[in-house]
């Protein structure tokens, strides 16, 4: 915004003063002598009121009428430079409104496709480049931005160094079935599924690190929880065992919740998210339950619930996670999964040969897994055998195995799916709205 313009978010500093705002007309109503404009300028939405007699008083009969009629005829999403006096307005949620004194049209807008009536999801997704302007979509992305800001604050203030991991890689640490392959000068390359292996190298160089970048999974499933391109925050900590890593995960999620409550209260209101409930997730300790106990619980309760029967060794489906999260009512760690259903790099359990030291953090209210984390295997021979067993190329992973050759130490880390957390904190139905331009099965445009 030009320095000569006042942002809507800042109008509270100008009560009683005349300001100029660069904005778009999100909606319009009123009749006769009065016009109400819903304005948005990217920082917030608020209402401007134009009153015909004021225009006639100021500009005379002819010019005043012409100006007022121009306002009455404004189309949705016309861009304007609007002048007016800021007033406090206790009736509106925003608390302020603008008493319009003049208006200049900057860009016309004819037949804006997204009207105030209801539209189908496919239509909205096809118009994502415009849908982003809508009040609810705008609020979600502001909360996403706050989560990103708070993430940097959390890790920077705790001595973590951001180490960026590459997007083009030769490895497939999270399984070979969900890979986007591309040609790298005649050699196959994959879009990164995780930055973790590079974060581990970073942790051996800097102690505590985090990566934050886009990650890719060629998920063929169409669910409310899966994107093919999503952003992941992956901390990795040398000399840290998994118990401590879970403490950090819990503190981190609570920090994010607090930051959003403190700094995006208005966006939460737009989304009608229950703030007291979010506060409860901060105040109460997260639940920690072992995989074994979670399976037993699901088996005991299966008669009264309609999820698929589950046996020890199975991975949870989304209905199982939803049941568990509703059962405990707070974010819940499910700890120590069977080795057979987890990634090759996890540390084997010291006394249970069939388990690995890890946890998934399941969000409450059915929002699914928001974090996957583990302690990492440190033994060179064990890890080398795992690379073979998982059918990975030893050549491709030699650099990763090096980390166990030269001063291997206990270390743990985790990956937080940004869009999953945005979906949870905003209380949204579907993950597609948690990222500006979602990539999903059958969706590459816009
Ligand atoms: O559980 P995942 O696959 O774990 C890893 O990739 C580890 N390497 C992380 C680590 O330890 N550094 O993915 C981590 C998180 C999940 O808990 C979930 O929140 C999110 O990433 N996630 C997805 N989000 C959106 N769409 C998808 N297709 C996702 N797959 C995983
Ligand atoms: Mg996972």
Short mmCIF file of C-alpha atoms and ligand atoms in Angstrom, two decimals:
data_model
loop_
_atom_site.label_atom_id
_atom_site.label_comp_id
_atom_site.label_asym_id
_atom_site.label_seq_id
_atom_site.Cartn_x
_atom_site.Cartn_y
_atom_site.Cartn_z
CA UNK A 1 0.00 0.00 0.00
CA UNK A 2 1.30 3.44 -0.88
CA UNK A 3 2.47 5.54 2.03
CA UNK A 4 -0.22 8.10 1.13
CA UNK A 5 -2.94 5.58 1.82
CA UNK A 6 -4.24 4.32 5.15
CA UNK A 7 -4.73 0.56 5.57
CA UNK A 8 -8.08 -0.61 6.91
CA UNK A 9 -6.31 -2.45 9.71
CA UNK A 10 -4.91 0.93 10.86
CA UNK A 11 -8.06 3.10 10.67
CA UNK A 12 -8.46 3.00 14.45
CA UNK A 13 -5.58 5.49 14.64
CA UNK A 14 -7.53 7.99 12.52
CA UNK A 15 -10.89 8.29 14.26
CA UNK A 16 -12.47 11.65 13.30
CA UNK A 17 -9.95 12.26 10.52
CA UNK A 18 -10.33 12.13 6.77
CA UNK A 19 -8.27 9.35 5.16
CA UNK A 20 -7.83 7.85 1.70
CA UNK A 21 -7.94 4.09 1.33
CA UNK A 22 -7.08 1.99 -1.72
CA UNK A 23 -9.59 -0.83 -1.75
CA UNK A 24 -11.91 -3.18 -3.61
CA UNK A 25 -15.67 -3.23 -3.26
CA UNK A 26 -16.39 -6.67 -1.83
CA UNK A 27 -20.13 -6.08 -1.63
CA UNK A 28 -22.68 -3.30 -1.75
CA UNK A 29 -26.16 -2.68 -0.34
CA UNK A 30 -28.47 0.13 0.72
CA UNK A 31 -31.24 2.05 -0.99
CA UNK A 32 -32.48 5.56 -1.62
CA UNK A 33 -30.19 8.13 -0.04
CA UNK A 34 -27.72 5.68 1.43
CA UNK A 35 -25.15 3.22 0.06
CA UNK A 36 -23.21 0.71 2.13
CA UNK A 37 -19.94 -0.56 0.67
CA UNK A 38 -18.08 -3.53 2.09
CA UNK A 39 -14.47 -2.62 1.42
CA UNK A 40 -11.41 -4.81 1.54
CA UNK A 41 -7.83 -3.75 1.04
CA UNK A 42 -5.97 -6.96 1.88
CA UNK A 43 -5.43 -6.01 5.51
CA UNK A 44 -9.08 -6.29 6.61
CA UNK A 45 -12.70 -5.74 5.63
CA UNK A 46 -14.87 -2.88 6.82
CA UNK A 47 -17.92 -0.89 5.88
CA UNK A 48 -18.10 2.51 4.22
CA UNK A 49 -21.31 4.50 4.19
CA UNK A 50 -22.18 7.10 1.54
CA UNK A 51 -25.03 9.49 2.29
CA UNK A 52 -26.50 11.41 -0.65
CA UNK A 53 -27.23 14.73 1.16
CA UNK A 54 -23.59 14.93 2.23
CA UNK A 55 -22.45 14.71 -1.39
CA UNK A 56 -24.91 17.37 -2.50
CA UNK A 57 -23.85 19.66 0.36
CA UNK A 58 -20.20 19.25 -0.54
CA UNK A 59 -20.22 19.20 -4.35
CA UNK A 60 -23.52 20.93 -5.26
CA UNK A 61 -26.64 19.37 -6.75
CA UNK A 62 -25.26 18.21 -10.10
CA UNK A 63 -21.78 16.98 -9.24
CA UNK A 64 -22.88 15.62 -5.86
CA UNK A 65 -25.64 13.57 -7.46
CA UNK A 66 -23.31 12.28 -10.15
CA UNK A 67 -20.74 11.17 -7.57
CA UNK A 68 -23.34 9.55 -5.35
CA UNK A 69 -24.89 7.67 -8.28
CA UNK A 70 -21.48 6.40 -9.32
CA UNK A 71 -21.09 4.90 -5.85
CA UNK A 72 -24.54 3.33 -6.04
CA UNK A 73 -23.61 1.66 -9.33
CA UNK A 74 -20.26 0.22 -8.26
CA UNK A 75 -19.82 -3.41 -9.24
CA UNK A 76 -18.41 -6.09 -6.97
CA UNK A 77 -14.56 -6.03 -6.99
CA UNK A 78 -14.23 -2.62 -8.60
CA UNK A 79 -11.04 -1.08 -7.24
CA UNK A 80 -11.34 2.41 -5.80
CA UNK A 81 -9.53 5.19 -4.03
CA UNK A 82 -12.01 6.11 -1.37
CA UNK A 83 -11.89 9.14 0.88
CA UNK A 84 -13.83 9.46 4.10
CA UNK A 85 -13.94 10.20 7.80
CA UNK A 86 -13.23 7.33 10.17
CA UNK A 87 -15.95 6.72 12.74
CA UNK A 88 -16.16 4.35 15.65
CA UNK A 89 -19.02 1.93 15.17
CA UNK A 90 -19.87 -0.38 18.01
CA UNK A 91 -22.49 -2.30 16.02
CA UNK A 92 -19.98 -3.74 13.57
CA UNK A 93 -17.64 -6.57 14.54
CA UNK A 94 -14.73 -4.57 13.17
CA UNK A 95 -15.55 -1.58 15.37
CA UNK A 96 -15.05 1.21 12.79
CA UNK A 97 -16.62 2.45 9.61
CA UNK A 98 -15.97 5.10 6.98
CA UNK A 99 -18.22 8.06 6.29
CA UNK A 100 -17.50 8.51 2.56
CA UNK A 101 -16.61 12.00 1.32
CA UNK A 102 -15.32 11.17 -2.18
CA UNK A 103 -14.49 8.25 -4.42
CA UNK A 104 -12.43 7.61 -7.51
CA UNK A 105 -12.69 4.44 -9.58
CA UNK A 106 -9.30 2.85 -10.31
CA UNK A 107 -10.25 -0.36 -12.13
CA UNK A 108 -13.67 -1.46 -13.35
CA UNK A 109 -14.94 -4.95 -12.63
CA UNK A 110 -17.70 -6.44 -14.74
CA UNK A 111 -19.42 -9.75 -14.03
CA UNK A 112 -17.21 -10.86 -11.17
CA UNK A 113 -17.78 -14.61 -11.14
CA UNK A 114 -17.90 -15.16 -7.37
CA UNK A 115 -21.12 -13.52 -6.25
CA UNK A 116 -22.49 -13.46 -2.69
CA UNK A 117 -24.68 -16.49 -3.48
CA UNK A 118 -23.44 -20.05 -2.82
CA UNK A 119 -21.10 -21.67 -5.32
CA UNK A 120 -19.98 -25.27 -5.67
CA UNK A 121 -16.50 -26.25 -4.53
CA UNK A 122 -15.22 -27.09 -8.01
CA UNK A 123 -16.30 -23.70 -9.26
CA UNK A 124 -14.57 -21.98 -6.35
CA UNK A 125 -11.42 -24.04 -6.80
CA UNK A 126 -11.34 -23.18 -10.52
CA UNK A 127 -11.49 -19.54 -9.42
CA UNK A 128 -9.02 -19.90 -6.58
CA UNK A 129 -7.08 -16.85 -7.87
CA UNK A 130 -10.21 -14.78 -7.08
CA UNK A 131 -11.64 -16.89 -4.26
CA UNK A 132 -8.59 -15.92 -2.17
CA UNK A 133 -10.16 -12.46 -1.86
CA UNK A 134 -13.20 -13.80 0.01
CA UNK A 135 -13.50 -13.04 3.68
CA UNK A 136 -13.16 -16.60 4.94
CA UNK A 137 -10.33 -17.55 2.59
CA UNK A 138 -8.55 -14.35 3.51
CA UNK A 139 -8.86 -15.15 7.23
CA UNK A 140 -7.46 -18.66 6.76
CA UNK A 141 -4.38 -17.42 4.91
CA UNK A 142 -3.78 -14.73 7.55
CA UNK A 143 -3.75 -17.49 10.17
CA UNK A 144 -1.41 -19.56 8.01
CA UNK A 145 0.90 -16.55 7.84
CA UNK A 146 0.76 -16.14 11.63
CA UNK A 147 1.66 -19.82 12.10
CA UNK A 148 4.68 -19.38 9.82
CA UNK A 149 5.75 -16.22 11.67
CA UNK A 150 5.36 -17.90 15.05
CA UNK A 151 7.28 -20.96 13.83
CA UNK A 152 10.34 -18.85 13.10
CA UNK A 153 9.97 -17.09 16.44
CA UNK A 154 9.67 -20.37 18.33
CA UNK A 155 12.71 -22.01 16.77
CA UNK A 156 14.90 -18.92 16.44
CA UNK A 157 14.42 -18.05 20.10
CA UNK A 158 15.43 -21.59 21.10
CA UNK A 159 18.72 -21.63 19.20
CA UNK A 160 17.62 -23.67 16.17
CA UNK A 161 19.39 -22.88 12.88
CA UNK A 162 17.35 -23.04 9.69
CA UNK A 163 19.10 -25.36 7.27
CA UNK A 164 17.39 -25.52 3.90
CA UNK A 165 17.06 -28.92 2.32
CA UNK A 166 16.99 -29.50 -1.45
CA UNK A 167 13.78 -30.03 -3.42
CA UNK A 168 15.40 -32.15 -6.12
CA UNK A 169 16.78 -35.33 -4.58
CA UNK A 170 17.89 -38.80 -5.48
CA UNK A 171 16.27 -40.45 -2.46
CA UNK A 172 12.84 -41.64 -1.36
CA UNK A 173 12.91 -41.84 2.44
CA UNK A 174 9.13 -42.01 3.01
CA UNK A 175 8.46 -44.92 0.66
CA UNK A 176 8.83 -45.41 -3.04
CA UNK A 177 5.16 -45.45 -4.03
CA UNK A 178 4.42 -41.75 -3.64
CA UNK A 179 7.15 -40.21 -5.73
CA UNK A 180 7.11 -37.50 -8.34
CA UNK A 181 9.89 -38.44 -10.67
CA UNK A 182 11.58 -36.10 -13.07
CA UNK A 183 14.50 -36.26 -15.43
CA UNK A 184 17.66 -34.69 -14.09
CA UNK A 185 19.98 -34.46 -17.10
CA UNK A 186 19.40 -38.10 -17.94
CA UNK A 187 19.35 -39.31 -14.36
CA UNK A 188 16.12 -39.89 -12.39
CA UNK A 189 15.40 -37.34 -9.66
CA UNK A 190 12.50 -37.02 -7.25
CA UNK A 191 10.71 -34.07 -5.74
CA UNK A 192 11.53 -34.19 -2.05
CA UNK A 193 9.10 -36.10 0.22
CA UNK A 194 10.82 -34.80 3.34
CA UNK A 195 13.81 -32.66 4.26
CA UNK A 196 14.58 -34.90 7.21
CA UNK A 197 17.70 -36.71 6.02
CA UNK A 198 19.33 -33.38 5.22
CA UNK A 199 18.11 -31.98 8.54
CA UNK A 200 19.94 -34.87 10.24
CA UNK A 201 23.15 -33.86 8.47
CA UNK A 202 22.39 -30.30 9.61
CA UNK A 203 21.90 -31.38 13.23
CA UNK A 204 25.36 -33.00 13.23
CA UNK A 205 26.77 -29.68 11.99
CA UNK A 206 24.69 -27.17 14.01
CA UNK A 207 23.15 -29.13 16.91
CA UNK A 208 19.56 -27.96 16.57
CA UNK A 209 18.14 -27.19 13.14
CA UNK A 210 14.88 -26.92 11.29
CA UNK A 211 13.90 -27.04 7.67
CA UNK A 212 10.81 -25.43 6.23
CA UNK A 213 9.86 -26.01 2.65
CA UNK A 214 7.52 -27.62 0.17
CA UNK A 215 7.39 -31.42 0.13
CA UNK A 216 5.73 -33.65 -2.40
CA UNK A 217 3.75 -36.86 -2.25
CA UNK A 218 2.19 -38.41 -5.31
CA UNK A 219 -0.84 -39.38 -3.23
CA UNK A 220 -3.41 -40.95 -5.51
CA UNK A 221 -6.02 -40.71 -2.78
CA UNK A 222 -8.59 -37.95 -2.78
CA UNK A 223 -9.19 -37.09 0.86
CA UNK A 224 -9.87 -34.01 2.94
CA UNK A 225 -6.40 -34.34 4.47
CA UNK A 226 -4.04 -34.88 1.55
CA UNK A 227 -2.27 -32.51 -0.78
CA UNK A 228 0.33 -33.59 -3.33
CA UNK A 229 2.40 -30.49 -2.49
CA UNK A 230 2.45 -29.39 1.13
CA UNK A 231 4.78 -27.43 3.39
CA UNK A 232 6.57 -29.14 6.19
CA UNK A 233 8.51 -27.83 9.18
CA UNK A 234 11.12 -30.37 10.25
CA UNK A 235 13.18 -29.76 13.39
CA UNK A 236 16.06 -32.11 14.13
CA UNK A 237 18.01 -32.17 17.40
CA UNK A 238 21.33 -33.80 18.27
CA UNK A 239 21.68 -35.39 21.73
CA UNK A 240 17.90 -35.36 22.17
CA UNK A 241 15.87 -38.49 22.88
CA UNK A 242 12.32 -38.94 21.73
CA UNK A 243 10.65 -38.14 25.06
CA UNK A 244 12.20 -34.67 25.00
CA UNK A 245 11.30 -34.25 21.34
CA UNK A 246 7.64 -34.84 22.25
CA UNK A 247 7.89 -32.16 24.95
CA UNK A 248 9.18 -29.75 22.33
CA UNK A 249 6.38 -30.71 19.92
CA UNK A 250 3.80 -30.05 22.60
CA UNK A 251 5.35 -26.68 23.49
CA UNK A 252 5.54 -25.77 19.79
CA UNK A 253 1.86 -26.54 19.07
CA UNK A 254 0.81 -24.60 22.17
CA UNK A 255 2.98 -21.70 21.08
CA UNK A 256 1.28 -21.67 17.66
CA UNK A 257 -2.19 -21.76 19.25
CA UNK A 258 -1.28 -18.89 21.57
CA UNK A 259 0.18 -16.81 18.73
CA UNK A 260 -2.98 -17.21 16.65
CA UNK A 261 -5.21 -16.38 19.63
CA UNK A 262 -3.11 -13.31 20.42
CA UNK A 263 -2.52 -11.99 16.92
CA UNK A 264 -5.34 -13.28 14.73
CA UNK A 265 -8.34 -13.07 17.04
CA UNK A 266 -10.37 -11.27 14.38
CA UNK A 267 -9.63 -13.92 11.73
CA UNK A 268 -10.74 -16.60 14.21
CA UNK A 269 -13.98 -14.66 14.67
CA UNK A 270 -14.55 -14.46 10.92
CA UNK A 271 -14.11 -18.24 10.83
CA UNK A 272 -16.34 -18.68 13.91
CA UNK A 273 -13.67 -20.80 15.52
CA UNK A 274 -14.27 -21.52 19.21
CA UNK A 275 -11.46 -19.63 20.96
CA UNK A 276 -12.20 -21.15 24.37
CA UNK A 277 -11.64 -24.59 22.88
CA UNK A 278 -8.28 -23.56 21.41
CA UNK A 279 -7.36 -22.10 24.80
CA UNK A 280 -8.20 -25.46 26.40
CA UNK A 281 -5.67 -27.19 24.12
CA UNK A 282 -3.07 -24.79 25.51
CA UNK A 283 -4.09 -25.22 29.15
CA UNK A 284 -4.42 -29.00 29.25
CA UNK A 285 -1.55 -31.44 28.80
CA UNK A 286 -1.57 -33.43 25.57
CA UNK A 287 -2.44 -37.10 25.93
CA UNK A 288 0.25 -39.75 25.39
CA UNK A 289 -0.90 -43.28 24.58
CA UNK A 290 1.10 -46.20 23.19
CA UNK A 291 0.24 -47.79 19.87
CA UNK A 292 -0.47 -51.04 21.74
CA UNK A 293 -2.98 -49.32 24.04
CA UNK A 294 -4.58 -47.40 21.19
CA UNK A 295 -5.20 -50.67 19.32
CA UNK A 296 -6.68 -52.24 22.47
CA UNK A 297 -8.91 -49.22 23.00
CA UNK A 298 -10.13 -49.31 19.39
CA UNK A 299 -10.85 -53.02 19.67
CA UNK A 300 -12.76 -52.59 22.94
CA UNK A 301 -14.89 -49.79 21.54
CA UNK A 302 -15.44 -51.18 18.06
CA UNK A 303 -18.91 -52.59 18.80
CA UNK A 304 -20.30 -49.11 19.60
CA UNK A 305 -18.55 -47.39 16.69
CA UNK A 306 -18.61 -47.78 12.96
CA UNK A 307 -14.90 -47.73 12.10
CA UNK A 308 -13.32 -50.75 10.41
CA UNK A 309 -12.10 -53.47 12.76
CA UNK A 310 -8.38 -53.07 13.45
CA UNK A 311 -5.67 -55.57 14.44
CA UNK A 312 -2.24 -55.10 15.99
CA UNK A 313 0.15 -54.28 13.14
CA UNK A 314 -2.38 -52.27 11.13
CA UNK A 315 -1.96 -48.58 10.48
CA UNK A 316 -4.78 -46.33 11.62
CA UNK A 317 -7.31 -45.10 9.13
CA UNK A 318 -8.74 -41.66 9.45
CA UNK A 319 -11.91 -42.90 11.29
CA UNK A 320 -9.63 -44.57 13.89
CA UNK A 321 -7.70 -41.35 14.41
CA UNK A 322 -10.94 -39.42 14.68
CA UNK A 323 -12.24 -41.81 17.33
CA UNK A 324 -9.02 -41.57 19.36
CA UNK A 325 -8.89 -37.80 19.16
CA UNK A 326 -12.53 -37.44 20.20
CA UNK A 327 -12.06 -39.98 22.97
CA UNK A 328 -9.31 -37.95 24.64
CA UNK A 329 -10.51 -34.50 23.53
CA UNK A 330 -6.98 -33.03 23.36
CA UNK A 331 -4.07 -33.46 20.92
CA UNK A 332 -2.85 -37.03 21.41
CA UNK A 333 0.53 -38.66 20.80
CA UNK A 334 0.34 -42.28 19.67
CA UNK A 335 3.69 -43.70 20.65
CA UNK A 336 5.92 -46.52 19.35
CA UNK A 337 4.41 -48.06 16.24
CA UNK A 338 5.22 -51.44 14.74
CA UNK A 339 8.48 -51.30 12.84
CA UNK A 340 6.84 -52.82 9.77
CA UNK A 341 4.58 -49.81 9.11
CA UNK A 342 7.12 -47.05 9.69
CA UNK A 343 10.07 -45.57 7.81
CA UNK A 344 13.48 -47.25 7.63
CA UNK A 345 15.37 -44.61 9.64
CA UNK A 346 13.56 -44.94 12.99
CA UNK A 347 15.35 -46.18 16.09
CA UNK A 348 14.45 -49.73 17.09
CA UNK A 349 12.84 -50.14 20.51
CA UNK A 350 15.45 -51.34 23.06
CA UNK A 351 13.35 -54.22 24.40
CA UNK A 352 10.59 -54.78 21.85
CA UNK A 353 12.03 -55.94 18.57
CA UNK A 354 8.75 -55.31 16.74
CA UNK A 355 8.53 -51.58 17.60
CA UNK A 356 10.28 -48.34 16.72
CA UNK A 357 10.68 -45.22 18.89
CA UNK A 358 8.32 -42.74 17.35
CA UNK A 359 5.04 -40.90 17.72
CA UNK A 360 2.34 -39.39 15.59
CA UNK A 361 0.52 -36.42 17.04
CA UNK A 362 -3.19 -36.61 16.31
CA UNK A 363 -5.13 -33.35 16.42
CA UNK A 364 -8.44 -33.28 18.29
CA UNK A 365 -11.87 -32.96 16.62
CA UNK A 366 -10.94 -35.33 13.83
CA UNK A 367 -8.33 -33.15 12.11
CA UNK A 368 -5.98 -36.09 11.75
CA UNK A 369 -2.21 -36.48 12.10
CA UNK A 370 -0.45 -33.14 12.35
CA UNK A 371 3.05 -34.33 13.30
CA UNK A 372 5.08 -37.44 12.57
CA UNK A 373 8.30 -37.79 14.54
CA UNK A 374 10.83 -40.28 15.82
CA UNK A 375 14.17 -40.94 17.37
CA UNK A 376 16.57 -41.90 14.60
CA UNK A 377 18.58 -45.08 14.29
CA UNK A 378 22.20 -44.32 15.13
CA UNK A 379 23.95 -47.59 14.42
CA UNK A 380 25.73 -47.83 11.07
CA UNK A 381 25.26 -51.56 10.52
CA UNK A 382 21.60 -51.52 11.54
CA UNK A 383 20.82 -48.63 9.22
CA UNK A 384 22.78 -50.11 6.32
CA UNK A 385 20.77 -53.32 6.67
CA UNK A 386 17.52 -51.29 6.71
CA UNK A 387 18.47 -49.43 3.54
CA UNK A 388 18.89 -52.82 1.85
CA UNK A 389 15.75 -54.29 3.37
CA UNK A 390 13.62 -51.35 2.17
CA UNK A 391 15.00 -51.77 -1.33
CA UNK A 392 16.79 -48.39 -1.28
CA UNK A 393 20.03 -47.80 -3.13
CA UNK A 394 23.07 -47.98 -0.91
CA UNK A 395 24.89 -45.74 -3.34
CA UNK A 396 22.20 -43.06 -3.02
CA UNK A 397 22.17 -43.27 0.80
CA UNK A 398 25.92 -43.49 1.35
CA UNK A 399 26.09 -39.85 2.46
CA UNK A 400 23.30 -40.48 4.97
CA UNK A 401 25.08 -43.55 6.32
CA UNK A 402 28.21 -41.40 6.72
CA UNK A 403 26.39 -39.54 9.51
CA UNK A 404 26.54 -42.81 11.52
CA UNK A 405 30.20 -43.31 10.70
CA UNK A 406 31.63 -40.05 11.98
CA UNK A 407 30.51 -39.32 15.52
CA UNK A 408 27.01 -40.74 15.51
CA UNK A 409 24.87 -39.40 18.39
CA UNK A 410 21.33 -39.96 19.63
CA UNK A 411 19.04 -37.57 17.82
CA UNK A 412 15.36 -37.00 17.27
CA UNK A 413 13.17 -34.89 15.09
CA UNK A 414 9.73 -34.47 13.67
CA UNK A 415 7.78 -33.10 10.73
CA UNK A 416 4.78 -30.84 11.14
CA UNK A 417 2.45 -30.57 8.18
CA UNK A 418 1.69 -26.85 7.92
CA UNK A 419 -1.62 -27.23 6.07
CA UNK A 420 -2.83 -29.88 8.52
CA UNK A 421 -2.18 -27.48 11.40
CA UNK A 422 -3.82 -24.58 9.55
CA UNK A 423 -6.87 -26.76 8.90
CA UNK A 424 -7.01 -27.71 12.58
CA UNK A 425 -6.51 -24.24 14.04
CA UNK A 426 -8.92 -22.57 11.61
CA UNK A 427 -11.46 -25.34 12.13
CA UNK A 428 -11.82 -25.89 8.41
CA UNK A 429 -13.40 -28.90 6.77
CA UNK A 430 -10.88 -29.40 4.00
CA UNK A 431 -7.12 -29.01 3.66
CA UNK A 432 -7.43 -27.41 0.18
CA UNK A 433 -8.27 -24.03 1.74
CA UNK A 434 -5.19 -24.03 3.99
CA UNK A 435 -2.76 -23.20 1.17
CA UNK A 436 -3.11 -20.37 -1.37
CA UNK A 437 -2.93 -22.58 -4.46
CA UNK A 438 -3.51 -26.23 -3.55
CA UNK A 439 -2.11 -29.11 -5.56
CA UNK A 440 -4.19 -32.26 -5.38
CA UNK A 441 -5.08 -35.20 -7.55
CA UNK A 442 -6.61 -33.59 -10.71
CA UNK A 443 -5.77 -30.05 -9.62
CA UNK A 444 -2.84 -28.19 -11.19
CA UNK A 445 -4.67 -24.96 -12.08
CA UNK A 446 -4.73 -22.17 -11.08
O1 LIG B 1 4.47 -38.46 8.83
P1 LIG B 1 5.29 -37.93 7.71
O2 LIG B 1 5.28 -38.68 6.42
O3 LIG B 1 6.76 -37.81 8.28
C1 LIG B 1 7.88 -37.44 7.62
O4 LIG B 1 7.91 -37.09 6.45
C2 LIG B 1 9.09 -37.38 8.49
N1 LIG B 1 10.27 -37.45 7.61
C3 LIG B 1 9.07 -36.15 9.32
C4 LIG B 1 10.26 -36.01 10.22
O5 LIG B 1 10.40 -36.76 11.15
N2 LIG B 1 11.13 -35.06 9.96
O6 LIG B 1 4.85 -36.43 7.41
C5 LIG B 1 4.91 -35.48 8.43
C6 LIG B 1 3.63 -34.67 8.48
C7 LIG B 1 2.37 -35.49 8.78
O7 LIG B 1 2.23 -35.68 10.17
C8 LIG B 1 1.31 -34.61 8.21
O8 LIG B 1 1.00 -33.57 9.12
C9 LIG B 1 1.97 -34.00 7.00
O9 LIG B 1 3.35 -34.09 7.20
N3 LIG B 1 1.61 -34.70 5.76
C10 LIG B 1 0.78 -34.20 4.83
N4 LIG B 1 0.09 -33.05 4.76
C11 LIG B 1 -0.66 -32.82 3.67
N5 LIG B 1 -0.75 -33.69 2.64
C12 LIG B 1 -0.08 -34.86 2.64
N6 LIG B 1 -0.16 -35.67 1.61
C13 LIG B 1 0.74 -35.15 3.78
N7 LIG B 1 1.54 -36.20 4.12
C14 LIG B 1 2.06 -35.88 5.32
MG1 LIG B 2 3.08 -39.88 9.26
#
